[in-house]
Coordinates of C-alpha atoms and ligand atoms in Angstrom, one line a residue:
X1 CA -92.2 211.5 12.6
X2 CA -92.4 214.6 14.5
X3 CA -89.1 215.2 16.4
X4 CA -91.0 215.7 20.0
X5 CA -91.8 211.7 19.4
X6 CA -90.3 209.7 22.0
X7 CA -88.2 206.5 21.1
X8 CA -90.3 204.1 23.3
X9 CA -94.1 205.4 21.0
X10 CA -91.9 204.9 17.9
X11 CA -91.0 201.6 18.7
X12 CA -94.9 200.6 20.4
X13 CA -96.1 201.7 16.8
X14 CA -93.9 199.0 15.5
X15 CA -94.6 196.6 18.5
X16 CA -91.1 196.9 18.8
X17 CA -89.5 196.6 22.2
X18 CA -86.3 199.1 23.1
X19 CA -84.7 198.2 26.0
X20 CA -81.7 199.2 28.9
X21 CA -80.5 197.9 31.4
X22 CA -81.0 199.8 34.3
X23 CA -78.7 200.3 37.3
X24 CA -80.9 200.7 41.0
X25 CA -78.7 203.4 42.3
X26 CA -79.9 205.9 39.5
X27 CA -82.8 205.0 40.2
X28 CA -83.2 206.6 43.3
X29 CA -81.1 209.2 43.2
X30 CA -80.6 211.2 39.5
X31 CA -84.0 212.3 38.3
X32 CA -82.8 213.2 34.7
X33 CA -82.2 209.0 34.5
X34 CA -85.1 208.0 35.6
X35 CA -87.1 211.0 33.2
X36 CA -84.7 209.2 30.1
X37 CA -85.5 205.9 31.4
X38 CA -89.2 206.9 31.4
X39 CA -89.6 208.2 28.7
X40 CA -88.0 206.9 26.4
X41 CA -87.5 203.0 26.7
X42 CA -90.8 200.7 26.5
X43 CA -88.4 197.6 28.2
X44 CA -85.8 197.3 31.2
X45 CA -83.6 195.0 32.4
X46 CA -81.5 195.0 35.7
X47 CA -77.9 195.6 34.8
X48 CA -76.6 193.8 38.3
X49 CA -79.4 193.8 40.5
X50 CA -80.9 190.5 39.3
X51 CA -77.8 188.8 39.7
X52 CA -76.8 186.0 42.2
X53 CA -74.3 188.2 44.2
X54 CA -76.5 191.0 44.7
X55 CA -79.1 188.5 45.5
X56 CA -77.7 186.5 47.9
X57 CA -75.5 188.9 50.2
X58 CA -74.8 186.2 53.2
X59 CA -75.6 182.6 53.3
X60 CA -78.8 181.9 53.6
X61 CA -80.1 185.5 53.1
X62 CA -82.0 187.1 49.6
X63 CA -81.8 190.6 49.4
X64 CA -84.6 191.6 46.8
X65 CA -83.9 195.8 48.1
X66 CA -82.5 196.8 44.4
X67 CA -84.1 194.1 42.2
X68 CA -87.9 194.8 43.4
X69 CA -86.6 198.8 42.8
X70 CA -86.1 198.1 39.3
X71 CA -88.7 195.8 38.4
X72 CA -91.3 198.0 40.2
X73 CA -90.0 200.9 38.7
X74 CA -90.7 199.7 34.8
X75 CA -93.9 198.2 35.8
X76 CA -95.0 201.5 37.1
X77 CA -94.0 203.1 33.8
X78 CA -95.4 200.7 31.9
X79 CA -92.2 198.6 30.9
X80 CA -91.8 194.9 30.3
X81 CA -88.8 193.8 32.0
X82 CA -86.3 191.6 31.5
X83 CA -84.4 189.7 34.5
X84 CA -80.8 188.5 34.2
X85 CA -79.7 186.0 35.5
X86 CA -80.2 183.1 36.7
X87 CA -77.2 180.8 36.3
X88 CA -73.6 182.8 35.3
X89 CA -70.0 182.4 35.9
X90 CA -69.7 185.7 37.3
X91 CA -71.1 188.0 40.6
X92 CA -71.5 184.8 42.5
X93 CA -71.6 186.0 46.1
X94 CA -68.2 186.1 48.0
X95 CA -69.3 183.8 50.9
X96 CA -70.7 181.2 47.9
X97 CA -66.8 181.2 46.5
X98 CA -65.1 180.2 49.3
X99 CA -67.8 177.2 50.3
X100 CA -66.9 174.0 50.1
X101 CA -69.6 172.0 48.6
X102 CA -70.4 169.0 47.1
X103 CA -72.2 168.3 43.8
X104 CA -75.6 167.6 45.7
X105 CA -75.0 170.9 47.5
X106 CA -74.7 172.8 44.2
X107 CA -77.0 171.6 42.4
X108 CA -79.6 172.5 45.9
X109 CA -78.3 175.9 46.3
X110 CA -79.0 176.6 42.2
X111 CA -82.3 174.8 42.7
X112 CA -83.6 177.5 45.5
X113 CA -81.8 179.9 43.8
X114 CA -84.0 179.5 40.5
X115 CA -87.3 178.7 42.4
X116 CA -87.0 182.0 44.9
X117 CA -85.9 184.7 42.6
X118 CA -87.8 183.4 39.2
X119 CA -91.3 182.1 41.4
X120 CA -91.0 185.8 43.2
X121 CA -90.8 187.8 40.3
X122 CA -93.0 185.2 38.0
X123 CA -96.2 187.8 37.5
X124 CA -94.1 190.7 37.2
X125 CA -91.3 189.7 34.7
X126 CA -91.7 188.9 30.9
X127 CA -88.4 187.1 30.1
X128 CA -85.4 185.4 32.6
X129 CA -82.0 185.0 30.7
X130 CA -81.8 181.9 32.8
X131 CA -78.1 180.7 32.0
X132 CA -75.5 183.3 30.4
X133 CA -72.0 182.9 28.8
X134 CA -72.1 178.4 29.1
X135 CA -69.9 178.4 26.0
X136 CA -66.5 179.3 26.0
X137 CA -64.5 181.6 22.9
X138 CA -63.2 178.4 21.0
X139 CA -66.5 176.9 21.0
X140 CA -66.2 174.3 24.1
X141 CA -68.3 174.7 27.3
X142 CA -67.4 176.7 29.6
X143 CA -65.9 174.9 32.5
X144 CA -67.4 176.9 35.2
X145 CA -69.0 175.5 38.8
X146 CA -72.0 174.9 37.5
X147 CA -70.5 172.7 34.2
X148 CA -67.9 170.8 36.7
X149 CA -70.6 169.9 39.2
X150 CA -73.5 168.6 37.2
X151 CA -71.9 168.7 33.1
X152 CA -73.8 170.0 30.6
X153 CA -77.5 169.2 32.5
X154 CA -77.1 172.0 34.6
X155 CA -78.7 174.0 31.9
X156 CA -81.7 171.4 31.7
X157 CA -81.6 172.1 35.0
X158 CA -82.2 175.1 35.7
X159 CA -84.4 176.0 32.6
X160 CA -86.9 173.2 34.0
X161 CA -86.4 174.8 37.4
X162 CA -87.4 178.6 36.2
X163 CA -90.2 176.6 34.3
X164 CA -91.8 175.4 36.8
X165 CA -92.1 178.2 39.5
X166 CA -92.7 180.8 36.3
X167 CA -94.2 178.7 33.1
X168 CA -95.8 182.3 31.8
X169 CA -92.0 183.9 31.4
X170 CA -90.4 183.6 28.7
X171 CA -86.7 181.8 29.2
X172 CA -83.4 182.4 27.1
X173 CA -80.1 181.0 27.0
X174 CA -77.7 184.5 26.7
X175 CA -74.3 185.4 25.7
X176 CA -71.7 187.4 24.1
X177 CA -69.3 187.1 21.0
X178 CA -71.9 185.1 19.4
X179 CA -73.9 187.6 17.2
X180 CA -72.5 186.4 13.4
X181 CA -72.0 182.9 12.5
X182 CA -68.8 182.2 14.1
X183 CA -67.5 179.2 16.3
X184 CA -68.9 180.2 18.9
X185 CA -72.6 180.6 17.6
X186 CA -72.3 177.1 16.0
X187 CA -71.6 175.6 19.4
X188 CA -74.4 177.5 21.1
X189 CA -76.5 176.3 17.8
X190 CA -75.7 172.8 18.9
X191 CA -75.8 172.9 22.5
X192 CA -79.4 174.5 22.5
X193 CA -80.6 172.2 19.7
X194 CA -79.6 169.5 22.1
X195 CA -81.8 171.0 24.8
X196 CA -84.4 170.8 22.5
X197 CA -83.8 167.5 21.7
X198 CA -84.0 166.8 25.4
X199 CA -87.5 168.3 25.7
X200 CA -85.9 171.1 27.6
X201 CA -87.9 174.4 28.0
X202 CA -86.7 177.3 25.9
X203 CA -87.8 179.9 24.4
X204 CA -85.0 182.4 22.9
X205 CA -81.4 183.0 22.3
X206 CA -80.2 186.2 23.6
X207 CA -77.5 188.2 21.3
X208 CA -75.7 190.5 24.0
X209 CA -74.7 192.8 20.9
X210 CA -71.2 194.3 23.2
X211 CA -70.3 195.6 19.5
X212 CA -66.8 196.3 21.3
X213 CA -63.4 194.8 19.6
X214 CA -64.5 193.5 16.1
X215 CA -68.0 194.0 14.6
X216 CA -69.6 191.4 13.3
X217 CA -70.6 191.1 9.6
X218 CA -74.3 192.6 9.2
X219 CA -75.4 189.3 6.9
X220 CA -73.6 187.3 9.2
X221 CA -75.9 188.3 12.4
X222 CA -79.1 187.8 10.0
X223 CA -78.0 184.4 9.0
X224 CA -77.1 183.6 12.5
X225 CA -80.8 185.0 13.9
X226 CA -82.7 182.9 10.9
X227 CA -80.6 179.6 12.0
X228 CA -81.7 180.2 15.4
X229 CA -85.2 180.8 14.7
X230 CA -85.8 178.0 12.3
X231 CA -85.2 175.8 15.3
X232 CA -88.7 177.4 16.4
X233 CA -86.7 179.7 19.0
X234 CA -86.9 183.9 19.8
X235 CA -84.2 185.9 19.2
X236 CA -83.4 189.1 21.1
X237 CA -80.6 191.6 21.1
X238 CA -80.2 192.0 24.9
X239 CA -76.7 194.0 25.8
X240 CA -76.2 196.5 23.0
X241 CA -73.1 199.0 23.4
X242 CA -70.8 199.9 20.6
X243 CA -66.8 201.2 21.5
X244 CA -63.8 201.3 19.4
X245 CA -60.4 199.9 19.4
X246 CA -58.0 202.9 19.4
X247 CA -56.8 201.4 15.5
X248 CA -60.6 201.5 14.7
X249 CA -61.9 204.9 16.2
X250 CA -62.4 208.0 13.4
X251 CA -60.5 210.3 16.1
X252 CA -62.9 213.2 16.3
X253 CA -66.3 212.5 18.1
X254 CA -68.4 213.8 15.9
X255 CA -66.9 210.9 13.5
X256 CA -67.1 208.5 16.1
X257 CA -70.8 208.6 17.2
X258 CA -71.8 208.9 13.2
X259 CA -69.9 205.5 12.8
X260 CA -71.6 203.9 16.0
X261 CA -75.2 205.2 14.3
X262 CA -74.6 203.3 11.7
X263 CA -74.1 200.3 13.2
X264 CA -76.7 200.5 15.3
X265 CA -78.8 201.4 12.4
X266 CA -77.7 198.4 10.7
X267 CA -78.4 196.0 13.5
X268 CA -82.0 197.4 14.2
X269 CA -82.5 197.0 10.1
X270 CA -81.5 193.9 10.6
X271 CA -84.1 193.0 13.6
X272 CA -87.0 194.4 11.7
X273 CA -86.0 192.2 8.3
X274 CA -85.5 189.2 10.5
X275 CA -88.2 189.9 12.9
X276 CA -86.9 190.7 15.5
X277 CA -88.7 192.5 18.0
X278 CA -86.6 193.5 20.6
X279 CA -83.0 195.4 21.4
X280 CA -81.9 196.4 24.9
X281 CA -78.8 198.9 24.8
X282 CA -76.7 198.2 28.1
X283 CA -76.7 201.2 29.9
X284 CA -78.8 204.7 29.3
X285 CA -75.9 207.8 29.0
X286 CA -72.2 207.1 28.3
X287 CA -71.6 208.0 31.6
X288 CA -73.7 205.1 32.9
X289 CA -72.1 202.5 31.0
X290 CA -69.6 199.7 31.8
X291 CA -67.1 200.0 29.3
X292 CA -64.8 202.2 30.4
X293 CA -64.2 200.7 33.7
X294 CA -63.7 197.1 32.1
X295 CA -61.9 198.0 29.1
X296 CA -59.1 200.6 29.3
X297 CA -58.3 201.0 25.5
X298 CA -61.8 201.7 24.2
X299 CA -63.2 204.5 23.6
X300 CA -65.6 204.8 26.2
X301 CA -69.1 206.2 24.4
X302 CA -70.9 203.6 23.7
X303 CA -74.5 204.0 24.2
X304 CA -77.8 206.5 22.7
X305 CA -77.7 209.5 25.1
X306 CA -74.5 211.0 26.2
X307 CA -73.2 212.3 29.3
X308 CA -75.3 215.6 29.6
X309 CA -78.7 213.4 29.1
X310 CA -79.2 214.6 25.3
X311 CA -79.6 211.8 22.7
X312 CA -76.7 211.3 20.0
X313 CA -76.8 209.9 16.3
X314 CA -77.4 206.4 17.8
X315 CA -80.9 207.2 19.2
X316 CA -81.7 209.1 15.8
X317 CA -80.7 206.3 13.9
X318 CA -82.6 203.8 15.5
X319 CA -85.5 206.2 15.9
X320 CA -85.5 206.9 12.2
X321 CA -85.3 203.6 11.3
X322 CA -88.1 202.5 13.5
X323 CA -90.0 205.1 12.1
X324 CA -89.5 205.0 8.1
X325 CA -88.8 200.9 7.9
X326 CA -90.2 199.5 4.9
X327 CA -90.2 195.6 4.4
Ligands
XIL1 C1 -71.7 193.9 33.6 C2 -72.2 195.1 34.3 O1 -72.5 196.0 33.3 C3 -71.2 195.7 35.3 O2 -71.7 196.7 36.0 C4 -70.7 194.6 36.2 O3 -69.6 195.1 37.0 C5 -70.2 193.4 35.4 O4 -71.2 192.9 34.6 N1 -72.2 190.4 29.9 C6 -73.3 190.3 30.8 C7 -73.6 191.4 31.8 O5 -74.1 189.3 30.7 O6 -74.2 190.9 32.9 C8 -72.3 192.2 32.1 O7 -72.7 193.3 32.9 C9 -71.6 192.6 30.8 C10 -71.2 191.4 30.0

């Protein structure tokens, strides 16, 4: 591997795709992002623009502005993209959470919802994370509008839905917490082996991979990938950032990004043993990323380049590994 290789040719000789999520402001603005973005990533995926709130800024209105920036961004450099999401608890609009509507009316407005954005963008996207975070912590469902209006069909719902307007794209059921075998992984097990049951159209399971609080057991996230693909689905890694817990954290950086490395060297070992082909980190610099503005007490670093746009042990590891894997 000569060092002048770039992370996204590594990964195309592996048929390997290395994703982030991309924000749109960037995007128009800070020309060492987009050169990182670029260059090194061969898949993208909006960070908010593809969302319902950003989507849907008044009643009755679509605003496609940032969304079409990203998605026609990666296509012009020869990305596959990712879109996320269709049906989520959070970033639904302001006017949406103060309307008062019935059942009927909620189960219309996620119908247009899901035939607009995912029959828009149906040539030009390869995979829609059509409903994120259904299950709750403990392993129930998640009793958000969508669950207390139409129960657990929604999900039928709006899978058939996307299916329809987009039957080339490729749609997962997403979520976090969920990347070992834990109680919340064996709910998510069940509740998309029901789906299948119920003839319902999915492809994947997306792992969100926010390696932020406890990290899950390496041979507990390959157990939990085989389990998923036995039932004939895709697996993906699609939200990868790792932070520590004060208690947790090596103290120096130096320490700290060699201990993220190697857990994102184990986790893209893992993906190529279990076949895997695909790992989106969630954000491209540290500066870029979410963490530190949701969660005070983590140490905020938690992605492959840092803030001055130069990669860090994390995109070595993965690049070496990429490179060098033997089965
Ligand atoms: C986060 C974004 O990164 C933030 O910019 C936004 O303020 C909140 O949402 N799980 C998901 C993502 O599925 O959509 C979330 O993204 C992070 C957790």
């Amino acid at each position: 591997m000569a060092d002048d290789d770039r992370l996204r040719d590594v990964a195309d000789d592996r048929d390997f795709q290395i994703g982030a999520a991309v924000a749109a402001q960037p995007l128009r603005t800070d020309a060492a992002y987009k050169k990182l973005l670029r260059n090194e990533f061969n898949y993208v995926t909006a960070e908010n623009a593809l969302k319902m709130g950003p989507l849907r800024p008044e009643e009755g209105v679509y605003d496609f502005t940032d969304a079409d920036a990203v998605v026609n961004y990666a296509r012009e450099h020869d990305q596959a993209v990712r879109a996320h999401t269709l049906a989520w608890h959070n970033q639904t609009p302001e006017w949406f959470q103060e309307w008062d509507h019935t059942p009927g009316q909620l189960e219309n407005f996620l119908r247009d919802h899901v035939h607009t954005a995912a029959g828009r963008y149906r040539s030009k996207v390869d995979t829609w994370d059509v409903v994120n975070e259904a299950v709750a912590d403990d392993g129930t469902m998640r009793e958000n509008l969508w669950y207390e209006a139409l129960g657990e069909e929604y999900l039928d719902k709006a899978f058939r839905w996307a299916n329809e307007v987009a039957p080339d794209t490729d749609l997962y059921y997403n979520d976090y917490g969920a990347d070992g075998v834990n109680v919340k992984s064996d709910a998510i097990y069940d509740l998309v082996e029901r789906m299948l049951d119920r003839g319902v159209p999915i492809d994947g399971v997306g792992l969100q991979m926010h390696a932020l609080h406890e990290k899950p057991g390496i041979d507990s996230v390959a157990e939990n990938i085989r389990r998923f693909k036995d039932l004939g689905l895709d697996v993906e890694i699609t939200e990868f950032d790792v932070a520590y817990l004060p208690e947790d954290d090596p103290g120096d950086q130096e320490a700290r990004w060699e201990k993220q490395a190697d857990f994102y060297r184990d986790i893209t070992e893992v993906c190529l043993d279990e076949g895997v082909d695909t790992m989106i980190v969630w954000g491209v610099r540290d500066s870029d990323s979410w963490i530190p503005g949701w969660f005070e007490n983590l140490t905020g670093d938690p992605l492959l380049f840092d803030s001055g746009n130069d990669p860090k042990p994390a995109y070595d590891a993965i690049k070496e590994t990429l490179a060098n894997y033997e089965a």
